[in-house]
Amino acid sequence: PLVAGLGDALRAAGVPVFGPSAAAARLEGSKGFTKDLCRRADIPTAGYVRVASRAEADAALASTFGLPVVIKADGLAAGKGVTVAFSRDEAAAALDALFAEAGGEAVIEEFLDGEEASLFVLTDGTDLAVFGSAQDHKRVGDGDTGPNTGGMGAYSPARVLTPELERRAIDEIVRPTIDALRAEGTPFVGVLYAGLMLTAQGPKLIEYNARFGDPETQVLMLRYEGDLAALMLATATGRLGAVPAPVFADDAAVTVVVAARGYPGTPAAGGAIAGIEAAEAAGAVVFQAGTRDDGGTLVASGGRVLAVTARGPSVAAAQAAAYRGVEAIDYADGFHRRDIGWREIAREAGE
């Protein structure tokens, strides 16, 4: 909706909007637009080539990139438009899918080695406020195996994004982005979700989203301790610099996505779901996504069905609480990853 101009229409009607204009929302709506902005503003990101045909893509693969290589749909793809190809055959299959319809565009990128983290920043177009960090788990299977999804779970905070790395990400990536868009006459208002790769050279931008993200929102909100509506209104009305910075609990939060069998392909629909009250009695918060009421029975109606979320003094403790909630739910068609937060839990164990 933001890419389609919802924010512009509401502003024209005099309604304050926490969200960017269509022009600024291209940060999420077009990978190529964002990469070109990074080039203009000298923002660290992966090397890339924009391609508008299969012939251009084949030429770029042959002349510019080794393996592995990253292939991205230029436009919105519900979190599933990215392929990390480890062979020429995988790259060819990804390009076949992208260019199956006329008018397709893609971005081909060098592969970045490192650990991913997500940084969330509110901005009124001039001032900014950091709104926490998280680490998503995109792959469908344990151990980060299988195809990409919209996200199978997350935890917050992402301590791998140290205070020094966060400062660099703000100074080298986020603030230059905000300043560049304002200078070009398309100020960004709302939340910037910066997907980062923490490389040996420092943080590099993978992508931007113009929203909080799912499942990252669940873990951020379980830790946020302020008045969200007041903060969003201040952002929407250009007063972000006049309100206190966001405050988060010291606790960690973990969310585990329960998805329908078949996801991220065609998900099984209509499966009955029970036990949500038991999960919440066990200390979890259950966010419903792909569900509907069918004559008094809760049933699945989408790929990602539930996000079972919990807090704890460590990621390990929060993970244990979230999985207690998952185990209390009766959903025969559902499946979930069993290792959400595994990187941070390993770091905690090492300490």
Coordinates of C-alpha atoms in Angstrom, one line a residue:
P1 CA 0.0 0.0 0.0
L2 CA 2.8 2.5 0.8
V3 CA 4.5 1.7 -2.6
A4 CA 1.1 2.3 -4.3
G5 CA 0.7 5.7 -2.7
L6 CA -1.5 5.2 0.4
G7 CA 0.6 7.6 2.4
D8 CA 0.3 10.3 -0.3
A9 CA -3.5 9.9 -0.4
L10 CA -3.9 10.2 3.3
R11 CA -1.6 13.2 3.6
A12 CA -3.6 14.9 0.8
A13 CA -6.7 14.4 3.0
G14 CA -4.9 16.0 5.9
V15 CA -4.3 12.8 7.9
P16 CA -0.9 12.4 9.7
V17 CA 0.8 9.3 8.3
F18 CA 3.5 7.1 9.9
G19 CA 4.8 5.9 6.6
P20 CA 6.7 7.1 3.6
S21 CA 5.4 8.6 0.3
A22 CA 5.3 6.3 -2.7
A23 CA 8.5 8.0 -3.9
A24 CA 10.4 7.3 -0.7
A25 CA 8.8 3.8 -0.3
R26 CA 10.8 2.8 -3.4
L27 CA 13.5 1.9 -0.8
E28 CA 11.5 -1.3 -0.3
G29 CA 9.6 -1.4 -3.5
S30 CA 12.6 -1.4 -5.8
K31 CA 15.9 -3.2 -5.0
G32 CA 17.5 -1.4 -8.0
F33 CA 16.4 2.0 -6.7
T34 CA 18.0 1.4 -3.4
K35 CA 21.2 0.1 -4.9
D36 CA 21.5 3.1 -7.1
L37 CA 20.9 5.4 -4.1
C38 CA 23.7 3.5 -2.2
R39 CA 26.0 4.2 -5.1
R40 CA 25.2 7.9 -5.2
A41 CA 25.5 8.3 -1.4
D42 CA 28.5 6.1 -1.0
I43 CA 26.7 3.7 1.3
P44 CA 28.4 0.3 1.9
T45 CA 26.6 -2.5 0.1
A46 CA 27.3 -5.5 -2.1
G47 CA 28.4 -4.9 -5.7
Y48 CA 25.5 -5.3 -8.1
V49 CA 24.2 -5.1 -11.7
R50 CA 20.6 -4.2 -12.6
V51 CA 19.2 -6.4 -15.4
A52 CA 15.9 -6.1 -17.4
S53 CA 16.2 -9.2 -19.5
R54 CA 17.5 -12.8 -19.4
A55 CA 20.2 -11.9 -21.9
E56 CA 21.5 -9.1 -19.7
A57 CA 21.4 -11.4 -16.7
D58 CA 23.4 -14.1 -18.5
A59 CA 26.0 -11.6 -19.6
A60 CA 26.4 -10.2 -16.0
L61 CA 26.8 -13.7 -14.6
A62 CA 29.4 -14.6 -17.2
S63 CA 31.4 -11.4 -16.9
T64 CA 31.0 -10.0 -13.4
F65 CA 30.1 -12.5 -10.7
G66 CA 31.5 -15.7 -9.3
L67 CA 29.7 -18.2 -7.1
P68 CA 27.8 -18.0 -4.9
V69 CA 25.8 -15.2 -6.3
V70 CA 22.6 -13.5 -5.1
I71 CA 19.7 -12.9 -7.4
K72 CA 16.8 -10.7 -6.3
A73 CA 13.5 -9.7 -7.9
D74 CA 13.5 -5.9 -8.2
G75 CA 10.0 -5.5 -6.8
L76 CA 8.0 -6.7 -3.8
A77 CA 8.0 -10.5 -3.4
A78 CA 6.6 -11.1 0.2
G79 CA 10.1 -11.9 1.5
K80 CA 10.6 -14.7 -1.0
G81 CA 12.2 -12.9 -4.0
V82 CA 15.8 -13.7 -3.1
T83 CA 17.9 -16.6 -4.2
V84 CA 21.5 -17.4 -3.1
A85 CA 22.7 -19.5 -6.0
F86 CA 25.7 -21.8 -5.3
S87 CA 25.8 -23.2 -8.8
R88 CA 25.1 -21.9 -12.4
D89 CA 22.1 -24.2 -12.5
E90 CA 20.6 -22.6 -9.4
A91 CA 21.2 -19.2 -10.8
A92 CA 19.6 -20.2 -14.1
A93 CA 16.5 -21.6 -12.4
A94 CA 16.1 -18.4 -10.3
L95 CA 16.4 -16.2 -13.5
D96 CA 13.9 -18.4 -15.3
A97 CA 11.4 -17.8 -12.5
L98 CA 12.0 -14.1 -12.4
F99 CA 11.8 -13.5 -16.2
A100 CA 8.9 -15.9 -16.8
E101 CA 6.6 -12.9 -17.1
A102 CA 7.3 -10.0 -19.4
G103 CA 8.5 -6.8 -17.7
G104 CA 10.5 -8.5 -15.0
E105 CA 13.6 -6.8 -13.6
A106 CA 16.2 -8.2 -11.3
V107 CA 19.3 -7.2 -9.3
I108 CA 22.3 -9.5 -9.3
E109 CA 24.7 -9.0 -6.4
E110 CA 27.9 -10.3 -5.1
F111 CA 27.6 -12.7 -2.1
L112 CA 28.5 -11.1 1.2
D113 CA 30.0 -13.3 3.9
G114 CA 29.0 -12.6 7.5
E115 CA 26.2 -12.7 10.0
E116 CA 22.9 -10.8 9.4
A117 CA 21.1 -8.5 11.8
S118 CA 18.2 -6.1 11.4
L119 CA 18.3 -2.5 12.8
F120 CA 15.1 -0.5 13.1
V121 CA 15.1 3.3 13.0
L122 CA 12.2 5.8 13.2
T123 CA 12.6 9.0 11.2
D124 CA 10.5 12.1 10.6
G125 CA 12.6 12.8 7.5
T126 CA 15.2 14.7 9.4
D127 CA 15.7 13.3 13.0
L128 CA 16.0 9.7 13.8
A129 CA 15.6 7.4 16.8
V130 CA 16.9 3.8 17.0
F131 CA 14.0 1.3 17.7
G132 CA 15.9 -1.8 18.6
S133 CA 17.5 -4.7 16.7
A134 CA 16.6 -8.3 15.9
Q135 CA 17.8 -11.3 14.0
D136 CA 15.4 -13.0 11.6
H137 CA 15.5 -16.7 10.5
K138 CA 14.6 -16.7 6.8
R139 CA 15.3 -20.3 5.8
V140 CA 12.5 -22.8 6.3
G141 CA 14.5 -25.5 7.9
D142 CA 16.6 -26.0 11.1
G143 CA 20.3 -25.0 10.7
D144 CA 19.3 -22.4 8.1
T145 CA 18.5 -25.0 5.4
G146 CA 15.9 -25.0 2.7
P147 CA 14.4 -22.2 0.7
N148 CA 13.8 -18.6 1.9
T149 CA 10.6 -17.7 3.6
G150 CA 9.0 -14.5 4.9
G151 CA 10.6 -15.5 8.2
M152 CA 10.3 -18.5 10.5
G153 CA 11.2 -16.8 13.8
A154 CA 13.3 -14.0 15.3
Y155 CA 14.9 -12.8 18.5
S156 CA 15.7 -9.4 20.0
P157 CA 18.0 -7.8 20.8
A158 CA 20.6 -8.9 18.2
R159 CA 23.7 -8.5 20.4
V160 CA 26.0 -9.4 17.4
L161 CA 25.2 -5.8 16.4
T162 CA 27.4 -4.3 19.0
P163 CA 27.1 -0.7 20.1
E164 CA 30.1 0.2 17.9
L165 CA 28.6 -1.7 14.9
E166 CA 25.2 0.0 15.5
R167 CA 26.9 3.4 15.5
R168 CA 28.7 2.6 12.2
A169 CA 25.4 1.4 10.7
I170 CA 23.7 4.6 11.7
D171 CA 26.6 6.9 10.5
E172 CA 27.5 5.0 7.4
I173 CA 24.2 3.6 6.2
V174 CA 21.0 4.9 7.7
R175 CA 21.7 8.6 8.2
P176 CA 23.2 9.0 4.7
T177 CA 20.0 7.3 3.3
I178 CA 17.7 9.7 5.2
D179 CA 19.8 12.7 4.2
A180 CA 20.0 11.7 0.5
L181 CA 16.2 11.2 0.2
R182 CA 15.5 14.5 1.9
A183 CA 18.0 16.3 -0.4
E184 CA 16.3 14.7 -3.4
G185 CA 12.9 16.1 -2.3
T186 CA 11.5 12.8 -1.2
P187 CA 11.9 12.7 2.6
F188 CA 11.3 9.3 4.3
V189 CA 8.9 9.3 7.2
G190 CA 8.2 6.2 9.2
V191 CA 10.3 3.2 10.2
L192 CA 13.3 2.1 8.2
Y193 CA 14.2 -1.5 8.7
A194 CA 17.8 -1.9 7.6
G195 CA 18.8 -5.5 6.8
L196 CA 22.5 -5.6 7.5
M197 CA 25.3 -8.0 6.8
L198 CA 28.1 -7.7 9.4
T199 CA 31.2 -8.4 7.3
A200 CA 34.9 -8.3 8.2
Q201 CA 34.9 -4.7 6.8
G202 CA 31.9 -3.6 8.9
P203 CA 28.2 -3.4 8.3
K204 CA 26.9 -3.4 4.8
L205 CA 23.3 -2.9 3.6
I206 CA 21.5 -5.9 2.2
E207 CA 18.1 -4.3 1.8
Y208 CA 15.6 -1.8 3.3
N209 CA 12.0 -2.4 4.3
A210 CA 9.6 0.5 4.9
R211 CA 7.8 -1.4 7.8
F212 CA 8.6 -3.1 11.1
G213 CA 8.7 -6.6 9.6
D214 CA 7.1 -9.9 10.4
P215 CA 8.2 -11.7 12.6
E216 CA 10.5 -9.0 13.9
T217 CA 7.7 -6.8 15.1
Q218 CA 6.6 -9.4 17.6
V219 CA 9.9 -9.5 19.4
L220 CA 10.4 -5.7 19.3
M221 CA 6.9 -5.0 20.8
L222 CA 7.3 -7.5 23.6
R223 CA 10.4 -5.5 24.7
Y224 CA 9.2 -1.9 24.0
E225 CA 8.2 -0.1 27.1
G226 CA 6.9 3.3 25.9
D227 CA 3.7 4.8 24.3
L228 CA 3.9 3.5 20.8
A229 CA 1.0 5.7 19.5
A230 CA 2.6 8.9 20.8
L231 CA 5.9 8.0 19.3
M232 CA 4.4 7.2 15.9
L233 CA 2.4 10.5 16.0
A234 CA 5.6 12.5 16.8
T235 CA 7.3 10.7 13.9
A236 CA 4.4 11.5 11.5
T237 CA 4.2 15.1 12.5
G238 CA 7.9 16.0 12.3
R239 CA 8.4 16.2 16.1
L240 CA 10.6 13.1 16.6
G241 CA 13.5 15.2 18.0
A242 CA 11.2 16.6 20.7
V243 CA 10.2 13.3 22.4
P244 CA 12.2 10.9 24.5
A245 CA 14.1 8.1 22.8
P246 CA 12.5 4.7 22.8
V247 CA 13.1 2.5 25.8
F248 CA 13.3 -1.3 25.7
A249 CA 13.3 -3.9 28.5
D250 CA 16.7 -5.6 29.2
D251 CA 14.9 -9.0 28.6
A252 CA 15.3 -10.8 25.4
A253 CA 12.3 -11.9 23.3
V254 CA 12.0 -14.9 20.9
T255 CA 9.2 -15.6 18.5
V256 CA 8.6 -19.0 16.8
V257 CA 6.5 -19.1 13.6
V258 CA 4.2 -22.0 13.2
A259 CA 3.6 -22.5 9.5
A260 CA 1.2 -24.6 7.5
R261 CA 2.5 -27.8 5.9
G262 CA 3.7 -27.1 2.4
Y263 CA 4.9 -23.5 3.1
P264 CA 6.8 -21.7 1.5
G265 CA 5.1 -23.5 -1.4
T266 CA 1.4 -24.1 -1.4
P267 CA 0.3 -24.3 2.2
A268 CA -2.3 -26.7 3.5
A269 CA -5.5 -24.7 4.3
G270 CA -8.3 -25.4 6.7
G271 CA -6.4 -27.3 9.4
A272 CA -8.0 -26.9 12.9
I273 CA -6.0 -25.0 15.6
A274 CA -6.6 -25.4 19.3
G275 CA -4.6 -24.7 22.5
I276 CA -3.9 -21.0 22.1
E277 CA -5.3 -20.3 25.6
A278 CA -3.0 -23.0 27.0
A279 CA 0.0 -21.5 25.3
E280 CA -0.7 -18.1 26.7
A281 CA -1.4 -19.6 30.2
A282 CA 2.2 -21.0 29.9
G283 CA 3.5 -17.5 29.5
A284 CA 3.6 -17.0 25.7
V285 CA 1.9 -14.4 23.6
V286 CA 0.4 -15.9 20.4
F287 CA 0.0 -13.6 17.4
Q288 CA -2.4 -14.9 14.8
A289 CA -1.6 -14.3 11.1
G290 CA -3.0 -16.9 8.6
T291 CA -6.1 -17.9 10.6
R292 CA -9.9 -17.5 10.2
D293 CA -13.0 -18.5 12.1
D294 CA -14.9 -21.4 10.5
G295 CA -18.1 -21.8 12.3
G296 CA -16.6 -21.4 15.8
T297 CA -13.4 -23.4 15.0
L298 CA -10.1 -21.6 14.4
V299 CA -8.5 -22.8 11.2
A300 CA -5.5 -22.0 9.1
S301 CA -5.9 -19.8 6.1
G302 CA -2.3 -19.0 5.1
G303 CA 1.3 -20.0 5.0
R304 CA 2.6 -18.5 8.3
V305 CA -0.2 -19.2 10.7
L306 CA 0.9 -18.2 14.3
A307 CA 3.9 -16.5 15.9
V308 CA 4.4 -17.8 19.4
T309 CA 6.4 -15.2 21.4
A310 CA 7.9 -15.0 24.9
R311 CA 10.4 -13.0 26.9
G312 CA 13.2 -14.1 29.3
P313 CA 16.4 -12.9 30.9
S314 CA 18.4 -14.4 28.1
V315 CA 17.7 -15.6 24.5
A316 CA 17.9 -19.2 25.8
A317 CA 15.3 -18.5 28.5
A318 CA 13.0 -16.7 26.1
Q319 CA 13.4 -19.5 23.5
A320 CA 12.5 -22.1 26.1
A321 CA 9.3 -20.1 27.1
A322 CA 8.3 -19.7 23.4
Y323 CA 8.7 -23.4 22.7
R324 CA 6.6 -24.3 25.8
G325 CA 3.9 -22.2 24.2
V326 CA 4.3 -23.9 20.8
E327 CA 4.1 -27.4 22.4
A328 CA 0.7 -26.4 24.1
I329 CA -0.8 -25.7 20.6
D330 CA -2.7 -28.5 18.8
Y331 CA -2.3 -28.0 15.1
A332 CA -1.8 -31.2 13.1
D333 CA -0.9 -29.4 9.8
G334 CA 1.6 -27.1 11.4
F335 CA 5.4 -27.2 11.6
H336 CA 8.1 -25.0 13.0
R337 CA 11.8 -24.6 13.3
R338 CA 13.3 -25.9 16.5
D339 CA 16.4 -23.7 16.7
I340 CA 15.2 -20.1 16.6
G341 CA 17.9 -18.0 18.3
W342 CA 20.6 -20.7 17.9
R343 CA 23.5 -18.3 17.1
E344 CA 22.9 -16.1 20.1
I345 CA 22.2 -19.1 22.4
A346 CA 25.6 -20.5 21.4
R347 CA 27.2 -17.2 22.2
E348 CA 25.5 -17.1 25.6
A349 CA 26.7 -20.6 26.4
G350 CA 30.2 -19.6 25.5
E351 CA 30.1 -16.8 28.1

